[in-house]
CSV table of C-alpha atoms and ligand atoms in Angstrom, one decimal:
chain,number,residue,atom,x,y,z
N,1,UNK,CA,58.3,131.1,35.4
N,2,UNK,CA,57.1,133.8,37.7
N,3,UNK,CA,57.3,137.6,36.2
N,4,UNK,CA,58.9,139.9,38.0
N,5,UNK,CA,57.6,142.5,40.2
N,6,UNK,CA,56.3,146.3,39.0
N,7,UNK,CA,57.3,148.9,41.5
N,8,UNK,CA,56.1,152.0,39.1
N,9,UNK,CA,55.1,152.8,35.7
N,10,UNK,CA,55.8,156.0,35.0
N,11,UNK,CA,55.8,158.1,31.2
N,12,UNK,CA,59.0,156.9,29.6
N,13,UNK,CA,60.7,154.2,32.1
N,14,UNK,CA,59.1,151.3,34.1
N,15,UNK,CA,60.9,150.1,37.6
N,16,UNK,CA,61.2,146.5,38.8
N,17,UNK,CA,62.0,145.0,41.3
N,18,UNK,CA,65.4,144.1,41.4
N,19,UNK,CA,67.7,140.9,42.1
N,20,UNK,CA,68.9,142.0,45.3
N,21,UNK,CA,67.4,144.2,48.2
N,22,UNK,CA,67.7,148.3,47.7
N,23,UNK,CA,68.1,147.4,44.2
N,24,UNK,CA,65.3,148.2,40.7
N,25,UNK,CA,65.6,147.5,37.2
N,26,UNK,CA,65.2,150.5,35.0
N,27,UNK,CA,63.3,150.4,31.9
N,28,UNK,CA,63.7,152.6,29.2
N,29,UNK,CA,60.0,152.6,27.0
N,30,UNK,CA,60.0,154.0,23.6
N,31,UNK,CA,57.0,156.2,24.5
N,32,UNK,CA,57.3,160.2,24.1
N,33,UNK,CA,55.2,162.3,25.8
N,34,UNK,CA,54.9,166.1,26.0
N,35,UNK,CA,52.4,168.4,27.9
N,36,UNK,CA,51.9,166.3,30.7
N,37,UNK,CA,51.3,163.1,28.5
N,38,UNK,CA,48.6,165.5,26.4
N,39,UNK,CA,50.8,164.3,23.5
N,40,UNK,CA,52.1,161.1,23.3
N,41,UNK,CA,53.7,158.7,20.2
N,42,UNK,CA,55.8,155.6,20.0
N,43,UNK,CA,59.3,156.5,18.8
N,44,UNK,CA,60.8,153.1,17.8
N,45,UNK,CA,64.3,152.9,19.4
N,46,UNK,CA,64.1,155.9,21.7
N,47,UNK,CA,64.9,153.6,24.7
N,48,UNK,CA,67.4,151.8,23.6
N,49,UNK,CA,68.9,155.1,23.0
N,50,UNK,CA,68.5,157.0,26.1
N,51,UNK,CA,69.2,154.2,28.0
N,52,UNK,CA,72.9,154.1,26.3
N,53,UNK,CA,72.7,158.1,26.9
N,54,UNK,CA,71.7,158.4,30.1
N,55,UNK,CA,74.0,155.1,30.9
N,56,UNK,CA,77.1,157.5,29.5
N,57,UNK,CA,76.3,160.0,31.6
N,58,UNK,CA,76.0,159.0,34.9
N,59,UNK,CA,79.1,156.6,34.6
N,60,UNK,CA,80.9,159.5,33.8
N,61,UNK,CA,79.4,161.4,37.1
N,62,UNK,CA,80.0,158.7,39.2
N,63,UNK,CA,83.5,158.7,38.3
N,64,UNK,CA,84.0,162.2,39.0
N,65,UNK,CA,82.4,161.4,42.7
N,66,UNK,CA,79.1,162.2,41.7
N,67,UNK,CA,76.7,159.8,43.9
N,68,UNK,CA,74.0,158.6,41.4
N,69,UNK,CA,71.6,155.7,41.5
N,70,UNK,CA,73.1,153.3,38.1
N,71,UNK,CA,74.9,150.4,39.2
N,72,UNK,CA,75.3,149.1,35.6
N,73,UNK,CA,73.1,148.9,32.2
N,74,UNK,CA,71.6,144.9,32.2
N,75,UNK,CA,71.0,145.2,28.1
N,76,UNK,CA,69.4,147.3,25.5
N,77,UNK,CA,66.7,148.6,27.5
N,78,UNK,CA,67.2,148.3,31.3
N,79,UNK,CA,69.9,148.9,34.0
N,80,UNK,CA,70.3,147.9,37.7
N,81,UNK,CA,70.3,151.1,39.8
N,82,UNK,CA,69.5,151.5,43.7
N,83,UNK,CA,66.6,152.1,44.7
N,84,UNK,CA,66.0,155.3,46.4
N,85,UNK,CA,63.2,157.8,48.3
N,86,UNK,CA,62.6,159.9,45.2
N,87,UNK,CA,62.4,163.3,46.7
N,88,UNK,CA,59.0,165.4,44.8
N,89,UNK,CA,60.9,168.0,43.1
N,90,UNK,CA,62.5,168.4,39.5
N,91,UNK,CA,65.3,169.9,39.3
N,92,UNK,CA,65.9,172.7,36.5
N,93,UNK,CA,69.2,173.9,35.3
N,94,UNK,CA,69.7,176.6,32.7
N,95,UNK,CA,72.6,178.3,30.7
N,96,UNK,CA,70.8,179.6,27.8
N,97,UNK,CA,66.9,180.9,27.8
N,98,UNK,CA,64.0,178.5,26.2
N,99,UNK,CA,61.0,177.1,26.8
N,100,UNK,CA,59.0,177.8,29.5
N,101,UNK,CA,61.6,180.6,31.3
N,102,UNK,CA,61.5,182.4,27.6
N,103,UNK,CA,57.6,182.1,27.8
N,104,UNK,CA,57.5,183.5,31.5
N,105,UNK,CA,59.8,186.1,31.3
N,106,UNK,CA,59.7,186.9,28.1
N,107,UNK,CA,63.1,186.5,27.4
N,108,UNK,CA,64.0,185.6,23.4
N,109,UNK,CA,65.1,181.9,22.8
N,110,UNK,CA,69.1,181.5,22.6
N,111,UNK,CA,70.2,184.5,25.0
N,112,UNK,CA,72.8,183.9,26.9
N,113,UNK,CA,71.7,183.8,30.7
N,114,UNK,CA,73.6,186.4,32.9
N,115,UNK,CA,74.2,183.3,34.9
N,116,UNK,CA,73.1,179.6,35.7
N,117,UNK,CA,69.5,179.2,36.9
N,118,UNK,CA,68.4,176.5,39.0
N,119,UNK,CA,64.5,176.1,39.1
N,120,UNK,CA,62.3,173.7,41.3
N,121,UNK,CA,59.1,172.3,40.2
N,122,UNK,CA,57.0,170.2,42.4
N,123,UNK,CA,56.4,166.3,41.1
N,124,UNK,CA,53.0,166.1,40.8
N,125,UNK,CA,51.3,165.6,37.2
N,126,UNK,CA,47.8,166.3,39.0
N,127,UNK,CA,49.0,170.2,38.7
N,128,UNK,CA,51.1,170.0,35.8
N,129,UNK,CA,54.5,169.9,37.8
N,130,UNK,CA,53.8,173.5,38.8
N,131,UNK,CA,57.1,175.6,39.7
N,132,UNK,CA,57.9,176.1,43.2
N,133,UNK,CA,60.4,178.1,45.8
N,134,UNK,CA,62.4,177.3,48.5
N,135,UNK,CA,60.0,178.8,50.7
N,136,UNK,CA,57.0,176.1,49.3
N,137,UNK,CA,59.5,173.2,49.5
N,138,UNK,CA,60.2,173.4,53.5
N,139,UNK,CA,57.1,174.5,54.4
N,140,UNK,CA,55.6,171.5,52.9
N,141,UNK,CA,58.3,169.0,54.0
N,142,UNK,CA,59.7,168.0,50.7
N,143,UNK,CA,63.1,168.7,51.6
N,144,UNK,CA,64.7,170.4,54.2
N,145,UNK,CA,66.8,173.5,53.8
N,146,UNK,CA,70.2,171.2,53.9
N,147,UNK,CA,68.9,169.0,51.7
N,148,UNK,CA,68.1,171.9,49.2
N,149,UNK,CA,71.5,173.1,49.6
N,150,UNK,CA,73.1,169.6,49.0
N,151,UNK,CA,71.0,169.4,45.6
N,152,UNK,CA,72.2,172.6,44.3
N,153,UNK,CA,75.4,172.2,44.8
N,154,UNK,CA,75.2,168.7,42.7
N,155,UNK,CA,73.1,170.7,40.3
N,156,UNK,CA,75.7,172.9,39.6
N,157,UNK,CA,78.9,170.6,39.7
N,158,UNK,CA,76.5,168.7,36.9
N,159,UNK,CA,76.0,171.6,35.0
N,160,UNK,CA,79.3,172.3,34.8
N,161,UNK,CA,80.5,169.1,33.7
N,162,UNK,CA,77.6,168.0,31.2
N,163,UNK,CA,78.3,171.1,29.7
N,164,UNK,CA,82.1,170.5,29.4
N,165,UNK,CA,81.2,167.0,27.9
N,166,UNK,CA,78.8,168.2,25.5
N,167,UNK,CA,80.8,171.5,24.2
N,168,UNK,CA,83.4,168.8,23.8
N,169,UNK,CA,81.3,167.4,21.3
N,170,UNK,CA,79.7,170.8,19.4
N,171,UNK,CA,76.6,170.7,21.7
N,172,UNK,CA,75.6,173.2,23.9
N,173,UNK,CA,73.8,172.4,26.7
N,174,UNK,CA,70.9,174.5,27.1
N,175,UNK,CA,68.8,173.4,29.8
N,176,UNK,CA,68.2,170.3,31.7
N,177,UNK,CA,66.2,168.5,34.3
N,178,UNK,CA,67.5,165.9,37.1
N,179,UNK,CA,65.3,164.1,40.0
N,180,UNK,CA,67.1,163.3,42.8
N,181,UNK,CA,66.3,160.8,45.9
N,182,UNK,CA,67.5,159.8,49.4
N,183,UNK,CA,69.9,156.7,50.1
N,184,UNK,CA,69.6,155.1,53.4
N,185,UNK,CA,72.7,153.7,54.4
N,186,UNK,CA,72.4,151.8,58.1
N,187,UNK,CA,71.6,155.5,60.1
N,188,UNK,CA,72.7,157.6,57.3
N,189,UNK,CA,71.3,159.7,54.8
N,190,UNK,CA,72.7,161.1,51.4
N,191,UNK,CA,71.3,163.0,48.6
N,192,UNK,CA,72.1,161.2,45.1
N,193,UNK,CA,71.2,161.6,41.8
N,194,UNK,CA,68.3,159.1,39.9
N,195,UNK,CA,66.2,159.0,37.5
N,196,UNK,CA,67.9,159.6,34.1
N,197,UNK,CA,69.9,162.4,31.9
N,198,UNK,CA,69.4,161.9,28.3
N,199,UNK,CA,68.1,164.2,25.1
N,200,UNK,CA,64.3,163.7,26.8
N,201,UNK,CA,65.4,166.0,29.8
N,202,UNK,CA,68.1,167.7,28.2
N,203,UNK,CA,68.0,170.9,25.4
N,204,UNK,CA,71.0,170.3,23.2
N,205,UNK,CA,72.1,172.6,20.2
N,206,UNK,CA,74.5,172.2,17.7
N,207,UNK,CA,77.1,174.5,18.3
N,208,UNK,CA,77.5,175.9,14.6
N,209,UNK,CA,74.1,175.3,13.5
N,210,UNK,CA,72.2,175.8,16.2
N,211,UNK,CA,69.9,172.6,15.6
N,212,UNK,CA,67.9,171.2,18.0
N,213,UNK,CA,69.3,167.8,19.0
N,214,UNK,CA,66.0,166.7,21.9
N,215,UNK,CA,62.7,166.0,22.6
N,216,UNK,CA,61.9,169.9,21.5
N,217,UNK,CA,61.9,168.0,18.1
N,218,UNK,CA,58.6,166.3,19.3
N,219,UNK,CA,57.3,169.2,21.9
N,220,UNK,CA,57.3,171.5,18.4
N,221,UNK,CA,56.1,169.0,15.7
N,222,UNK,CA,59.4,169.1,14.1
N,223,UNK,CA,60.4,165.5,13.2
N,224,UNK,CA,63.8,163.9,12.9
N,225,UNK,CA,63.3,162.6,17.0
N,226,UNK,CA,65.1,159.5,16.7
N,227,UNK,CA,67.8,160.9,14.1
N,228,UNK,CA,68.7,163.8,16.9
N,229,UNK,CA,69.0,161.0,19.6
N,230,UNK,CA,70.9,158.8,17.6
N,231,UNK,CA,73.4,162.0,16.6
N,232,UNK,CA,73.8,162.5,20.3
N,233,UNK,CA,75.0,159.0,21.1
N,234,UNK,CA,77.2,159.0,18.2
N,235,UNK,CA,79.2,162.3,19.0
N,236,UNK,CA,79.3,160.9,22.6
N,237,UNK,CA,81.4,158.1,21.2
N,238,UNK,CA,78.5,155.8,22.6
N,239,UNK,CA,77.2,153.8,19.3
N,240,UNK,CA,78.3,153.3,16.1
N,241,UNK,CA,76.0,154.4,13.1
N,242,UNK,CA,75.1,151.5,11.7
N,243,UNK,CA,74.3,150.0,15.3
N,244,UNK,CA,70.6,149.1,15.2
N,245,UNK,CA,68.5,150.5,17.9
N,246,UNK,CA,64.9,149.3,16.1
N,247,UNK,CA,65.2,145.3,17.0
N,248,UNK,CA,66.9,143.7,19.2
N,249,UNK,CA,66.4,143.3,23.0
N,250,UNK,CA,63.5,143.1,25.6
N,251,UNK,CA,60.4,144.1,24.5
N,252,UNK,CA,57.2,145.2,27.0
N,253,UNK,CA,54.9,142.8,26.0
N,254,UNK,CA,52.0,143.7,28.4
N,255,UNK,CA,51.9,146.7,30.6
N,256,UNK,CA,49.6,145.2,33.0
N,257,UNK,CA,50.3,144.5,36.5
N,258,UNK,CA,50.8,141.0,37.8
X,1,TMP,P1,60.9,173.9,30.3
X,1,TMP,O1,61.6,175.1,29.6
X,1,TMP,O2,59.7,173.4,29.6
X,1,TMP,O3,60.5,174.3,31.8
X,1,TMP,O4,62.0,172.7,30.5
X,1,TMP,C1,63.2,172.9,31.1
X,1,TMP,C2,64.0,171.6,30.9
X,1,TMP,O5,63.5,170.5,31.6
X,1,TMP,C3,64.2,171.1,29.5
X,1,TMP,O6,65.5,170.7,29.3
X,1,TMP,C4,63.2,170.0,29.4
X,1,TMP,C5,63.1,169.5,30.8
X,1,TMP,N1,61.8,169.0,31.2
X,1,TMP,C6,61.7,167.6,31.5
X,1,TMP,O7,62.6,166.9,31.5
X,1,TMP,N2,60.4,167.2,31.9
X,1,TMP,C7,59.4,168.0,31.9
X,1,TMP,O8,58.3,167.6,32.3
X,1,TMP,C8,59.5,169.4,31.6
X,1,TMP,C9,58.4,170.4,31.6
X,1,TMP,C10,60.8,169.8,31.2
């Protein structure tokens, strides 16, 4: 039996090759990693739970005509998506100030933003994703200035929806990240959303108690990971509570490459 083919291997996912051309298999690893990987841990079932997460989320985007890369989740851990030209550049959305725009501008934790904030950082864990403008972004030939155009208005219709879907819920949607990549289509070219959306790339608080509900549980030392994840998919309507996200499914057995 021949093992299939690794395309990448990146902090928290794996991609394979797929079963058909323009296609890869997502793989959702239980590693967490903070700090540019500085910090990393095994968190048993953190996968299989972000892969349901992030599986929720971009169904639901696609059905409101958002153009993402999931074709469909495969089982606990992967899903088929298309396979696109990742464009360098995270995308950052906030609502609420935290982390490293609270640092930075020294703006208190929890206020309100005057309005949404879209932030672009350049892919590159060489520099420790350093933040960049529109002006470094063209110049450079990461993306040109319709292209930058296209991905904030995505960001935004995003932001508005995850954070319609999450209030629904009692979460507020603080802040999130989003990668996005280029789908060739014969001669044609359009923007769509990859990569993943799930409490790793998210910050989610509890409406009344202001909990933290995402990785900030492991960035900060301040346990209860897993339980926060697992919360999420529940309030989503995604897994039941006694469903057990510790055993089954595929398991990485080697991560070396063929
Ligand atoms: P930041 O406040 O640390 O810049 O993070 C902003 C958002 O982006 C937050 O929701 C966490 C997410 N994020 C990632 O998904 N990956 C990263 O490497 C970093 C630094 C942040």
């Amino acid at each position: 039996m021949s093992r299939r083919r690794r395309i990448y291997e990146g902090k928290a996912k794996i991609l394979y090759e797929g079963p058909e051309p323009g296609t890869l298999i997502q793989f959702f690893k239980d590693d967490a990693t903070a700090f540019n990987a500085k910090k990393h841990e095994i968190i048993e079932g953190k996968g299989v739970l972000n892969n349901r997460i992030s599986e929720h989320i971009f169904t639901s985007l696609n059905r409101i005509g958002i153009p993402t890369h999931f074709i469909k989740r495969m089982n606990m851990r992967e899903q088929l998506i298309r396979e696109v030209e990742i464009i360098p550049l995270e995308i950052v959305v906030r609502n609420v100030a935290a982390g490293s725009l609270s640092k930075r501008l020294g703006i208190p934790e929890g206020e309100i933003l005057p309005r949404s904030v879209i932030e672009f950082y350049y892919k590159k864990d060489e520099l420790d994703d350093p933040m960049v403008s529109e002006e470094h972004i063209t110049a450079f030939g990461w993306a040109s200035p319709p292209e930058i155009d296209d991905m904030m208005s995505m960001a935004v219709r995003i932001n508005d929806f995850l954070s319609g879907l999450f209030l629904g819920v009692g979460i507020q949607l603080v802040d999130f990240k989003i990668e996005m990549g280029r789908l060739w289509e014969n001669d044609m070219m359009r923007i769509i959303l990859a990569d993943e959306i799930s409490p790793d790339s998210c910050r989610l608080w509890d409406i009344n108690t202001q909990e933290k509900m995402d990785k900030d549980r492991f960035r900060r030392d301040m346990g209860g990971m897993l339980e926060a994840y697992r919360e999420v998919a529940k309030r989503l309507g995604i897994m039941n509570e006694n469903e057990p996200v510790r055993s089954k499914g595929p398991r990485l057995v080697s991560s070396k490459d063929d």
